[in-house]
Coordinates of C-alpha atoms and ligand atoms in Angstrom, one line a residue:
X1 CA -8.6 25.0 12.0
X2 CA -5.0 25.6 12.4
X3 CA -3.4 21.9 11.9
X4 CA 0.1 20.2 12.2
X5 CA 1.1 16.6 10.5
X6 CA 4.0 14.9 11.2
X7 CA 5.6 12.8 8.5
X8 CA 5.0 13.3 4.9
X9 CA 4.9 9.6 3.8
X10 CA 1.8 8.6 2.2
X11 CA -0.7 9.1 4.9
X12 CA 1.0 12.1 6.2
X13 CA 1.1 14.1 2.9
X14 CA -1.7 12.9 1.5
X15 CA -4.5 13.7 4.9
X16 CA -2.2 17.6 4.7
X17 CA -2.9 18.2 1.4
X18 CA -6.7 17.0 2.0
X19 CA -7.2 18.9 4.7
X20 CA -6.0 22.2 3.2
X21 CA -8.0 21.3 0.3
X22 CA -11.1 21.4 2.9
X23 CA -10.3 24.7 4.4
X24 CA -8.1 24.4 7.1
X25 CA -5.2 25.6 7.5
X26 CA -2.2 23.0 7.5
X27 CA 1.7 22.5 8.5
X28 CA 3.8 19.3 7.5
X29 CA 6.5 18.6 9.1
X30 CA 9.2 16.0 8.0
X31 CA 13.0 16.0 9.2
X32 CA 14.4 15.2 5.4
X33 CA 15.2 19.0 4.6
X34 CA 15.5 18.0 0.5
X35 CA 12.3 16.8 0.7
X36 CA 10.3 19.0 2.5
X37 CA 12.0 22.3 -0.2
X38 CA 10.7 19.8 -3.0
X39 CA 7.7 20.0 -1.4
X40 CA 7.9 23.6 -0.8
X41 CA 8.6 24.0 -4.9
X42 CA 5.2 22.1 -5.0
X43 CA 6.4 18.8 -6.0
X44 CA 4.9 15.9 -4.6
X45 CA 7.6 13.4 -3.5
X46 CA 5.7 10.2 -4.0
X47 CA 3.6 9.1 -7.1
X48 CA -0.3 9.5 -6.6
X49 CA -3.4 10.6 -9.3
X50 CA -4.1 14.2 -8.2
X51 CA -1.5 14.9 -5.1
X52 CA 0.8 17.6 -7.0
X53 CA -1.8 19.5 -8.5
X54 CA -4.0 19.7 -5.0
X55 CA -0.6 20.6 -3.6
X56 CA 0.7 23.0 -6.0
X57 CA -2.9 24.8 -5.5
X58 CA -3.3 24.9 -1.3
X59 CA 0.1 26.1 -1.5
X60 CA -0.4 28.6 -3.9
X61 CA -3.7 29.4 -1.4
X62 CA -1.7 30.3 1.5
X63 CA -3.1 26.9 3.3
X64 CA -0.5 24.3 3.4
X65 CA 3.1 24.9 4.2
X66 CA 6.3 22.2 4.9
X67 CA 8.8 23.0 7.5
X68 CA 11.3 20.9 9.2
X69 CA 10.7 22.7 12.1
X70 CA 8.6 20.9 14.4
X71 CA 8.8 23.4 17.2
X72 CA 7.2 26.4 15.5
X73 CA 4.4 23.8 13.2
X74 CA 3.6 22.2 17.3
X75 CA 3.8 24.9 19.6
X76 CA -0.3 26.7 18.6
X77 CA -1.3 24.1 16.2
X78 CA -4.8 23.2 17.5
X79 CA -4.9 19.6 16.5
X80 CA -1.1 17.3 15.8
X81 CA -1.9 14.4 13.0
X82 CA 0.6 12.0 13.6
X83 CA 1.1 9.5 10.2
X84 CA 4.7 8.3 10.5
X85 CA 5.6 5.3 9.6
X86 CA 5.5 2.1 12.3
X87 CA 7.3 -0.4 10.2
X88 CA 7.4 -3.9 10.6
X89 CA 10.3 -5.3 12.8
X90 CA 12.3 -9.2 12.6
X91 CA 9.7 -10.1 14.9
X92 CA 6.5 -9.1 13.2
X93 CA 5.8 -6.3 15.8
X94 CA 5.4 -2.4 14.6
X95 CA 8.1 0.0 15.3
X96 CA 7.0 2.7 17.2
X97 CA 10.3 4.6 17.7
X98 CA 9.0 6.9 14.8
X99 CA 6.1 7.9 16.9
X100 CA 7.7 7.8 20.3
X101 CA 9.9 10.6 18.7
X102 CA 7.2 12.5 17.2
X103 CA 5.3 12.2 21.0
X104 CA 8.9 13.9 22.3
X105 CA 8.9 16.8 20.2
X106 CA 5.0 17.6 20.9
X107 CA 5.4 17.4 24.7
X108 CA 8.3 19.8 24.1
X109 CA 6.9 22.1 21.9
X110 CA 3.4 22.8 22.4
X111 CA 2.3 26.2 24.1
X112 CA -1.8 25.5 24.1
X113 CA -4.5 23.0 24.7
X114 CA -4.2 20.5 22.0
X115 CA -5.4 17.5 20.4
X116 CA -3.1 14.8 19.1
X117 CA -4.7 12.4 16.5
X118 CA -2.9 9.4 15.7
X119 CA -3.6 8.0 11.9
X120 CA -0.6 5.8 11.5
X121 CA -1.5 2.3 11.7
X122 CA -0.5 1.4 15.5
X123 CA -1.2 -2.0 17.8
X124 CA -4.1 -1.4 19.9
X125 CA -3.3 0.4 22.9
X126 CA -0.7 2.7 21.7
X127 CA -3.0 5.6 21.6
X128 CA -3.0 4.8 25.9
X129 CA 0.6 4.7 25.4
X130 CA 1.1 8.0 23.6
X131 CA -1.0 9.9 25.8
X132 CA 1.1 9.2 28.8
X133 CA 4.1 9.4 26.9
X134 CA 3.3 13.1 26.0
X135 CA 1.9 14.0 29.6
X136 CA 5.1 12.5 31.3
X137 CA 7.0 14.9 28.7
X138 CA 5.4 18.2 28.7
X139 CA 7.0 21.4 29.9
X140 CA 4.1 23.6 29.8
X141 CA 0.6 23.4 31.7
X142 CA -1.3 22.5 28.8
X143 CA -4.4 19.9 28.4
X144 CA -3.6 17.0 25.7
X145 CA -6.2 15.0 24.7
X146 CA -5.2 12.0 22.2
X147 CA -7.5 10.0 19.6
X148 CA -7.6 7.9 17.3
X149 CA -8.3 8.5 13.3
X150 CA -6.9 5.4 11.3
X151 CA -7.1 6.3 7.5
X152 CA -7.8 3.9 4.9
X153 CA -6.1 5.1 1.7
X154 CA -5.2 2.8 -1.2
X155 CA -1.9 4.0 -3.1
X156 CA -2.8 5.1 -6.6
X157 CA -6.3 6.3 -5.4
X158 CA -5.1 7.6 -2.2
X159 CA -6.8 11.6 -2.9
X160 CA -9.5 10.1 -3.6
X161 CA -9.8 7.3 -0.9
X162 CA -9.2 10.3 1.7
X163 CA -12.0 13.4 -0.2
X164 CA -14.6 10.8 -0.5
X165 CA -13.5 7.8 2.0
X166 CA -16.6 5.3 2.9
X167 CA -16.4 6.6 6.4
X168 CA -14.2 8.5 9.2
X169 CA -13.6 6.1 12.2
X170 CA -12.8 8.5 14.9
X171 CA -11.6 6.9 18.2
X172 CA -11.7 8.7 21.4
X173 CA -11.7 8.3 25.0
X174 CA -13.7 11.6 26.1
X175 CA -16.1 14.0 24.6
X176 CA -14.0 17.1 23.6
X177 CA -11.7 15.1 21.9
X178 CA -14.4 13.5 19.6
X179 CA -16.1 17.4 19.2
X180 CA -12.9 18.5 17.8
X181 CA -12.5 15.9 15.3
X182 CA -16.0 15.9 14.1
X183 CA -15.6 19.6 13.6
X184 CA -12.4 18.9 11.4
X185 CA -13.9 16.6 9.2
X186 CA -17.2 18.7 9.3
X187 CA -15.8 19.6 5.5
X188 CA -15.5 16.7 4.2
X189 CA -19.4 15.6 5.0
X190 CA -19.2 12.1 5.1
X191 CA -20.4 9.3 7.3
X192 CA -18.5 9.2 10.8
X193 CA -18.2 6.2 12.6
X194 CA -17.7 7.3 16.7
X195 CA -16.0 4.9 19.0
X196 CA -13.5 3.8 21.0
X197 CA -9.6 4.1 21.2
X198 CA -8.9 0.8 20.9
X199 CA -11.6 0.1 18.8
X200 CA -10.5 2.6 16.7
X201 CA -7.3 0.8 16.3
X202 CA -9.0 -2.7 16.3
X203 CA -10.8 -1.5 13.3
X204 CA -7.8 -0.8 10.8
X205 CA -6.3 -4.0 11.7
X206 CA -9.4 -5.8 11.0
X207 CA -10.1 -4.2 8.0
X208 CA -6.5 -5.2 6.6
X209 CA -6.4 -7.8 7.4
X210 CA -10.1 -9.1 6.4
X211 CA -8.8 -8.2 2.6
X212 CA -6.0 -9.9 2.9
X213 CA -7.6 -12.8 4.2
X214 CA -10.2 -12.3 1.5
X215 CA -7.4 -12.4 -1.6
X216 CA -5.7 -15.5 0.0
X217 CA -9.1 -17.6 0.3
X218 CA -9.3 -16.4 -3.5
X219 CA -5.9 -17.8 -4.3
X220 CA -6.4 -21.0 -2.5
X221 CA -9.8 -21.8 -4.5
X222 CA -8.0 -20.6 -7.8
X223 CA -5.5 -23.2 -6.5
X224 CA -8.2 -25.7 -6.1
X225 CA -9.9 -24.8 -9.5
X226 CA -7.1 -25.5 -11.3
X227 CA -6.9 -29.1 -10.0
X228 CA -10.5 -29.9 -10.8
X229 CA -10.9 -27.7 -13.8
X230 CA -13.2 -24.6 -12.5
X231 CA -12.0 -21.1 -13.7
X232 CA -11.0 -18.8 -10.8
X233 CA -12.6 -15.9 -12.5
X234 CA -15.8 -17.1 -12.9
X235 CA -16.3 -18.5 -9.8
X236 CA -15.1 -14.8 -8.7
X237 CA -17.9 -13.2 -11.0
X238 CA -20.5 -15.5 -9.6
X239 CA -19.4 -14.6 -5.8
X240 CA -19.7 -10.9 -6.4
X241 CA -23.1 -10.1 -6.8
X242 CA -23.8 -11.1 -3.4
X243 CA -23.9 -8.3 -1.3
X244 CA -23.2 -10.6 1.8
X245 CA -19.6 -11.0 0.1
X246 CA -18.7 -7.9 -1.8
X247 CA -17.9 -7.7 -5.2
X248 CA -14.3 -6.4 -4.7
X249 CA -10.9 -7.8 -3.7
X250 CA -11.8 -11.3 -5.3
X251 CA -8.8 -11.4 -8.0
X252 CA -6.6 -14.5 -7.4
X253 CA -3.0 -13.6 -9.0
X254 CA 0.7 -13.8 -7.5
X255 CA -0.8 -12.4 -3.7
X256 CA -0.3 -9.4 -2.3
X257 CA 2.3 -6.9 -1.6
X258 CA 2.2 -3.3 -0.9
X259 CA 3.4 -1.6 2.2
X260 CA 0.4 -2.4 4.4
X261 CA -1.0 -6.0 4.3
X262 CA 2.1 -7.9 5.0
X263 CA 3.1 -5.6 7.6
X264 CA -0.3 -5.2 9.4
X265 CA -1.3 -9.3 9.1
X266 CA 2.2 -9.8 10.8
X267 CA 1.2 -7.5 13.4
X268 CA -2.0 -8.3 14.1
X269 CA -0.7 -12.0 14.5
X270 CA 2.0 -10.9 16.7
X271 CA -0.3 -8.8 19.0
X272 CA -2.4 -12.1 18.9
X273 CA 0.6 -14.4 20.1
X274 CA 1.0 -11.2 23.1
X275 CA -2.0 -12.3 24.2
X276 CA -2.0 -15.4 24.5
X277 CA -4.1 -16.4 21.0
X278 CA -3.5 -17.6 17.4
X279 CA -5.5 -16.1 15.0
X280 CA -5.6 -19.0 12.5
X281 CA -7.1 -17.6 9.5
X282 CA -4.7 -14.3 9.3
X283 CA -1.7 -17.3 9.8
X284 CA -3.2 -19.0 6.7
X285 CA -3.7 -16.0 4.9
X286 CA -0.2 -15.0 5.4
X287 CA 1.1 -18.4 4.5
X288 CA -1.1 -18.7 1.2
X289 CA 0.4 -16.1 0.4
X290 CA 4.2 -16.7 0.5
X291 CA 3.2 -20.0 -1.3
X292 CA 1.3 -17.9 -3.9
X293 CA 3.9 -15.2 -4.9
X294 CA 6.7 -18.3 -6.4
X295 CA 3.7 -20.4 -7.7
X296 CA 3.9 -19.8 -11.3
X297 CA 7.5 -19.6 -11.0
X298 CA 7.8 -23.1 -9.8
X299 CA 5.7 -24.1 -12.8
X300 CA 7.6 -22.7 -15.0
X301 CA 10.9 -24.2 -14.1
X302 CA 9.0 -27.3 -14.4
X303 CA 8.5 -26.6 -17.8
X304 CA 11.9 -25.1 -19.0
X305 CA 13.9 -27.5 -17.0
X306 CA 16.6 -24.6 -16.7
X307 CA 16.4 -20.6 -16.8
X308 CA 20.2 -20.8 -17.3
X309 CA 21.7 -18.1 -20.1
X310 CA 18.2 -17.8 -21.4
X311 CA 16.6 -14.1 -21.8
X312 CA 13.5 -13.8 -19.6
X313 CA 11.4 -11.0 -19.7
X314 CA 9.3 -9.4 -16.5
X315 CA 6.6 -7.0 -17.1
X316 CA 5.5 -5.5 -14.1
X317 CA 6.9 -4.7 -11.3
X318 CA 5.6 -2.0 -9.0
X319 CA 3.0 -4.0 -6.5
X320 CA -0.2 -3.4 -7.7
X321 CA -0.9 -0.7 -11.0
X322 CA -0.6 2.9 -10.5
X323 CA 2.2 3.5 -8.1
X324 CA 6.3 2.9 -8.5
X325 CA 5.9 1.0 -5.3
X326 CA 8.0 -2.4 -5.0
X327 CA 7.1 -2.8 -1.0
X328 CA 6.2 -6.4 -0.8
X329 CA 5.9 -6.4 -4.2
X330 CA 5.4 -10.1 -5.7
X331 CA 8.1 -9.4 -8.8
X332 CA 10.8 -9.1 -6.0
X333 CA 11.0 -12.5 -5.2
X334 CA 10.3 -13.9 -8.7
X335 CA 13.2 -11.4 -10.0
X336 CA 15.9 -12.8 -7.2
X337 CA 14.8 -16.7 -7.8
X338 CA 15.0 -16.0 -11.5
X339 CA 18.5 -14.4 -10.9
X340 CA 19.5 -17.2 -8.6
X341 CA 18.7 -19.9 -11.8
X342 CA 20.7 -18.2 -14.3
X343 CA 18.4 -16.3 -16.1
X344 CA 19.2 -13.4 -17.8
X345 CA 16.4 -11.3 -17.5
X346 CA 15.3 -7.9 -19.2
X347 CA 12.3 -6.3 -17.1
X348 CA 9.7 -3.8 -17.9
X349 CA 7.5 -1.2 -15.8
X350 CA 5.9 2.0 -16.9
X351 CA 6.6 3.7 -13.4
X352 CA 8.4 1.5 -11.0
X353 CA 11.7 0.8 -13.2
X354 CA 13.6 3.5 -11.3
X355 CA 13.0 2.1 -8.0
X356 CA 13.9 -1.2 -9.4
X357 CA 17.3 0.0 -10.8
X358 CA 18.3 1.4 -7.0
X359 CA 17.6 -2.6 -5.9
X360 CA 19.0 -4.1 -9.0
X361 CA 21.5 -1.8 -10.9
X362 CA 22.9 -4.4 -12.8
X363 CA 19.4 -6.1 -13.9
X364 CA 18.8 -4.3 -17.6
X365 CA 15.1 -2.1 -18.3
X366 CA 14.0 -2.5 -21.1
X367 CA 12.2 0.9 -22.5
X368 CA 8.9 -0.6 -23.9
X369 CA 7.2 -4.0 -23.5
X370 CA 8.6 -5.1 -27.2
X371 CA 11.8 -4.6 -26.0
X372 CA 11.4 -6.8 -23.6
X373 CA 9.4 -9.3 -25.1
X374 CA 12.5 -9.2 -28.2
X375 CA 14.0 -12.8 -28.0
X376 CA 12.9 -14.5 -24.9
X377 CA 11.9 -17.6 -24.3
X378 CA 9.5 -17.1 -21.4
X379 CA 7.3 -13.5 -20.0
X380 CA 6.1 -13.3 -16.9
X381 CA 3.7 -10.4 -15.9
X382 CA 3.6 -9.4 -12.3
X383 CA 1.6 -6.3 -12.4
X384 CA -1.7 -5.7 -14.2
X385 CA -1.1 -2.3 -15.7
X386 CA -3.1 -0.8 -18.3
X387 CA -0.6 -1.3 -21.3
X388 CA -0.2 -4.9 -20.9
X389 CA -3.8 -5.4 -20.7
X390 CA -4.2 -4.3 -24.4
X391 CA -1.2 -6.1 -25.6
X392 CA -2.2 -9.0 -28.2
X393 CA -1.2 -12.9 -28.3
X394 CA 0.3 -11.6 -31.9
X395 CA 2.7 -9.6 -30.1
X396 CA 4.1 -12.5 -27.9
X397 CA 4.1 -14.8 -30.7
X398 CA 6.3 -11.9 -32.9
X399 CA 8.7 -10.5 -30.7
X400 CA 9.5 -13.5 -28.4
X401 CA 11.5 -16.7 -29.8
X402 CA 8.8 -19.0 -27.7
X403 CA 6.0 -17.5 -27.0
X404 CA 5.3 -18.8 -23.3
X405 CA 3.7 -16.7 -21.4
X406 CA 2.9 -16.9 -17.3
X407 CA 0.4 -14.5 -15.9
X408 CA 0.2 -13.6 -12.5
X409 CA -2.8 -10.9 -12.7
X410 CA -5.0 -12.9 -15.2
X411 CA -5.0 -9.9 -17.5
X412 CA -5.9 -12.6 -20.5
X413 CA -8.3 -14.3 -22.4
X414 CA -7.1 -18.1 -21.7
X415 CA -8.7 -19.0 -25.0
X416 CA -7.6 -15.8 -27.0
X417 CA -4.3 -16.5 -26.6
X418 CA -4.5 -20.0 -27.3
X419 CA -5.9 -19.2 -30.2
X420 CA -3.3 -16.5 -30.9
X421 CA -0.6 -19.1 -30.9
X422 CA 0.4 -18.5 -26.9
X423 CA 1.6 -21.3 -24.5
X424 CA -0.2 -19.5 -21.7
X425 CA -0.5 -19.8 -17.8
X426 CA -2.3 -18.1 -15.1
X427 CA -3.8 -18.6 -11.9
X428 CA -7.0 -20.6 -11.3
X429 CA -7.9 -21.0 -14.9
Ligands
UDX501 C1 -4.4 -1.4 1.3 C2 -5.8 -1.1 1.6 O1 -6.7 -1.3 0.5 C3 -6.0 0.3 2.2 O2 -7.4 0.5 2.6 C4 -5.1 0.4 3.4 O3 -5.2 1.7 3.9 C5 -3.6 0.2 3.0 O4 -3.6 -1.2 2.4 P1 -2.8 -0.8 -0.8 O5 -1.7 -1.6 -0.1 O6 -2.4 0.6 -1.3 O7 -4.0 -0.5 0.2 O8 -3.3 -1.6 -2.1 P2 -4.5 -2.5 -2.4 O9 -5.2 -2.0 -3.6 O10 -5.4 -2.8 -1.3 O11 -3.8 -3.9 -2.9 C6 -2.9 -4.6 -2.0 C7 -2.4 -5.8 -2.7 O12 -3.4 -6.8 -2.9 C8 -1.8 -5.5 -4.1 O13 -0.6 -6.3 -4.3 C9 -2.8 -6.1 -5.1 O14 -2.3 -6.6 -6.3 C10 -3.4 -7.2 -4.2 N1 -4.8 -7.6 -4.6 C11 -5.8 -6.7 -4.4 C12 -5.1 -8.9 -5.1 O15 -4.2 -9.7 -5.3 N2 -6.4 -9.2 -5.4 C13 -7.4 -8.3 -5.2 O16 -8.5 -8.7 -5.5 C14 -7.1 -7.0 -4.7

């Protein structure tokens, strides 16, 4: 079928790319004119296992094109995927100006029957909202019909999260609508959830949120194992076989970041409040996790007394492993208290240091993990990436003047580095 997508963020460029890579054929449209000619020269603007070589090869297919011209990429497209950012305002609520302006353009430019599909992560009710919107706005007798199709992507696996997803949760209101998008995903052969609208919408928040709530009720047992000597990852390992609780999202650690859970938990609260309701447990999850993120922090200043004039070094910084994300990311707040006490810090990331440098230019990178490590009195490891999972209590103990060590991803062996002549911390353990 002969799609459009609007917005080449994450979601945007990542459901194009997969739906060329199924056979259809695809437009993306994005208003940043450097970006999309990147794109063009098949270069994938964001960091994910997999995009640039599935976009270098629809392109060179004749399936997928990138135009800032929304007019043209509208005006016959069968089916509009809308996955623009709704980010998160002072008052918790979503932005929707992004979409509103996307909803503009559509009503202006399309020529045929069309279906508009909405896969940003929007409050429930906005797929009402933009189908009015759009019908209010159109300048041609054409029939719109608008649905829902929230996608579930996790950055660093986000290619593969979309080809082989757990299920499609298509929302829609009427029959043709929900025709159309089973025959889009018909491809991809995997299992279809069908209902709703605004359970469509209902479902993505819920989902979120649920994990979220999941890691927070994690770090406030690690919190309590601590206290009364149980390890957090144990008591994780134990939990996971159940079926009835799942075996993933269990890791206690610093909380979590990221450009989705502490926007959608603060959205979810706030459409809550809108109707007249607390949801307590999403409040708790959200404050167990501020609380969590300057935890070992606070431990450490205990310890040290003072961070002033002494060299600290940060490995880790992106939000989670496998993407040069800093969203939300847990370091950010460690790195600015760390700064606020003196500290002179030297941080480390295989990926993210670029980003970092455009926050804090005048913060140094170190090139390698011994660089970092070379003289400080104190590490703290914020991300659980691959390379600092190898590294041995040896190489704390050699490169740092005192080897003390606080671990917010529980990448080590408590005992091991003990052993290995570490002052170590971590969470729960
Ligand atoms: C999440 C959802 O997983 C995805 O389905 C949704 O579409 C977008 O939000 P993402 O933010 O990319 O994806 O990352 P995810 O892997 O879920 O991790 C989010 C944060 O939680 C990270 O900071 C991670 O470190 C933290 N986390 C995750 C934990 O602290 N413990 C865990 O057990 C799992």
């Amino acid at each position: 079928m002969k799609l459009a997508v609007a917005g080449t963020g994450y979601v945007g460029l990542v459901a194009g790319v997969c739906f060329a890579e199924r056979g259809h054929l695809v437009t993306c449209v994005d208003v940043d004119e450097e970006k999309v000619a990147r794109m063009r020269a098949g270069e994938s603007p964001i960091y994910e296992v997999g995009l640039e070589e599935l976009l270098k090869k629809n392109i060179a297919e004749n399936r997928l094109f990138f135009t800032t011209d929304y007019e043209r990429a509208y005006s016959d497209a069968e089916a509009i995927f809308i996955g623009v950012g709704t980010p998160e305002q002072p008052d918790g609520s979503a932005n929707l100006s992004y979409i509103a302006a996307v909803c503009r353009q559509i009503a202006q430019s399309v020529t045929r029957d069309c279906l508009v599909v909405v896969k940003s992560t929007v409050p429930v009710g906005t797929n009402d909202k933009v189908e009015q919107y759009i019908k209010d706005n159109l300048v041609r007798d054409v029939t719109i019909r608008v649905a829902s199709n929230p996608e579930f992507l996790a950055q660093s696996n986000a290619v593969h999260d979309m080809l082989h997803a757990a299920r499609i949760i298509i929302g829609t209101d009427d029959e043709e609508a929900e025709r159309q998008l089973l025959e889009i995903y018909a491809p991809f052969d995997l299992p279809v959830v069908s209902v709703s609208r605004r359970s469509a919408e209902m479902i993505k928040y819920a989902c979120n949120n649920f994990l979220a709530l999941k890691i927070s009720f994690m770090n406030d047992m690690a919190n309590l194992c601590e206290l009364v000597g149980a390890n957090i990852d144990d008591v994780a390992e134990g939990m996971r076989y159940d079926p009835r609780i799942g075996a993933k999202f269990l890791k206690a650690g610093v909380g979590y970041g990221g450009s989705c859970f502490p926007k959608d938990t603060k959205a979810l609260t706030y459409l809550a409040r809108q109707n007249g309701v607390t949801l307590k447990t999403v409040d708790a999850a959200v404050e167990i996790n501020a609380a969590q993120r300057t935890r070992l922090f606070e431990k450490a200043k205990k310890r040290l007394m003072t961070f002033e004039d002494m060299k600290v070094a940060v490995l880790g910084l992106a939000f989670k492993p496998g993407t040069d994300d800093l969203r939300e990311a847990p370091s950010l707040e460690n790195v600015r208290l760390l700064l606020e006490h003196g500290a002179n810090l030297v941080c480390y990331d295989p990926v993210a240091g670029e980003n970092f440098h455009k926050k804090y230019p005048d913060v140094p990178l170190a090139k390698s993990v011994e660089e970092a490590l070379e003289g400080a009195f104190c590490c703290f490891i914020f991300t659980e990436w691959d390379e600092f999972v190898r590294l041995s209590p040896e190489m704390f103990r050699r490169k740092m003047r005192v080897p003390l060590v606080y671990d917010g991803r529980n990448i080590f062996d408590p005992d091991n580095m003990k052993r290995g002549g570490v002052e170590y911390y971590s969470i729960g353990r």
